């Protein structure tokens, strides 16, 4: 079946590089004579028409995507609420129930004569994309997340920007930590995978790195920090992943009533300060890791992913995700992409390097 018209959506938390993917998809599609549209705010524009008086589709042209490769965020919007597989709606009795609204998406695509969807997202969005693909929609997924926790691709776009920014922040903390002879705790995002903490901690010369894959023992951390404080230059840098947890203990949850990780640095601070008898300060980088302009690596990867997604559709492929398998981009079945989370292998050479450099993981 020929393709004349395609849609793009961006779902879940934003990541630097989303706009570069959009630009590549639009340009590669236009080159083939296809029309291209963005869906507003993941699928919310389609599912909540009252909130979108201008309609759920945004026309995307070479002109509208000019100069967006370097822009953070996403020009078509995103959300990590409103999953169409479990969309919260009020039933006749006034109760909130979770409804599968994917059939409405399939119908809306048919009504608009949209031939395919390029779904740019993390595990949640790619899972939705897979369901739509199972229902017959032509879908190609593009893996996005600063956390780098998606399986089947060596790297996701957004990750390099997050690691680069975190590293720059850690670099800056060395001088102030040294000047005051303090322990600085830097908390980074990453959900249940320690990719950001490990890579930024290694690049930024941290003394301690806590990641979800290695449950920590507070005594071991205190021991390492004491050693750092006793010898010159009498300061220490500790990078903690938001998803790290103690041996046999729970994750650190934000006090928001939602399942949101965060605040571990602040929880560790008083305990460690008491154990080592030194001043400890905390910096939580949070959403700063998701903002700003993508690095050159992330721009290139995003452009490669976007163009590869269009090539896949042009070759009649769908139900797949584009993935980086260096040195090339390949296609993997969409249903395999979200089957498991990609965590840091404990025997990876990056972990071994960190250990050889004397970095403690609190174990
Ligand atoms: O998945 C990306 C991510 O930034 C995680 O690292 C973090 O736990 C989460 O999203 C934060 O989400 P929100 O934007 O809802 O605060």
Coordinates of N, CA and C in Angstrom, one line a residue, residues 22 34 38 54-55 66 100 129 160 162 165 214 226 261 265 267 276 327:
X22 N 12.0 14.9 14.7 CA 10.8 15.4 13.9 C 11.3 16.0 12.6
X34 N 5.4 12.7 0.6 CA 4.4 12.4 1.6 C 4.1 13.7 2.4
X38 N 1.9 16.4 12.8 CA 2.3 16.1 14.2 C 1.0 16.0 15.0
X54 N -8.2 23.9 17.9 CA -7.6 24.0 16.6 C -7.3 22.6 15.9
X55 N -7.8 21.6 16.6 CA -7.7 20.2 16.0 C -6.5 19.5 16.6
X66 N 12.3 24.1 10.1 CA 13.6 24.8 9.8 C 14.2 25.2 11.2
X100 N -9.7 1.5 27.5 CA -8.8 1.4 26.3 C -9.4 2.1 25.2
X129 N 2.5 2.2 21.1 CA 2.7 2.1 19.7 C 2.6 0.6 19.3
X160 N 23.1 11.3 25.9 CA 24.4 12.0 25.9 C 24.3 13.4 26.4
X162 N 22.2 14.5 28.6 CA 22.0 14.5 30.0 C 23.3 14.2 30.7
X165 N 25.7 17.3 30.4 CA 25.3 18.4 31.3 C 25.7 18.0 32.8
X214 N 23.3 -1.6 42.1 CA 24.1 -2.0 43.2 C 23.6 -1.5 44.5
X226 N 35.2 9.1 54.4 CA 36.1 9.5 55.5 C 37.5 9.5 54.9
X261 N 10.3 9.0 41.6 CA 11.5 8.8 42.4 C 12.1 10.2 42.7
X265 N 19.3 12.1 47.7 CA 20.5 12.9 48.2 C 20.2 13.6 49.5
X267 N 18.0 12.6 51.7 CA 17.8 11.6 52.8 C 19.1 11.2 53.3
X276 N 30.3 10.8 59.4 CA 31.7 11.2 59.1 C 32.1 12.5 59.8
X327 N 28.1 0.0 14.0 CA 28.1 1.4 13.6 C 26.8 1.8 12.9

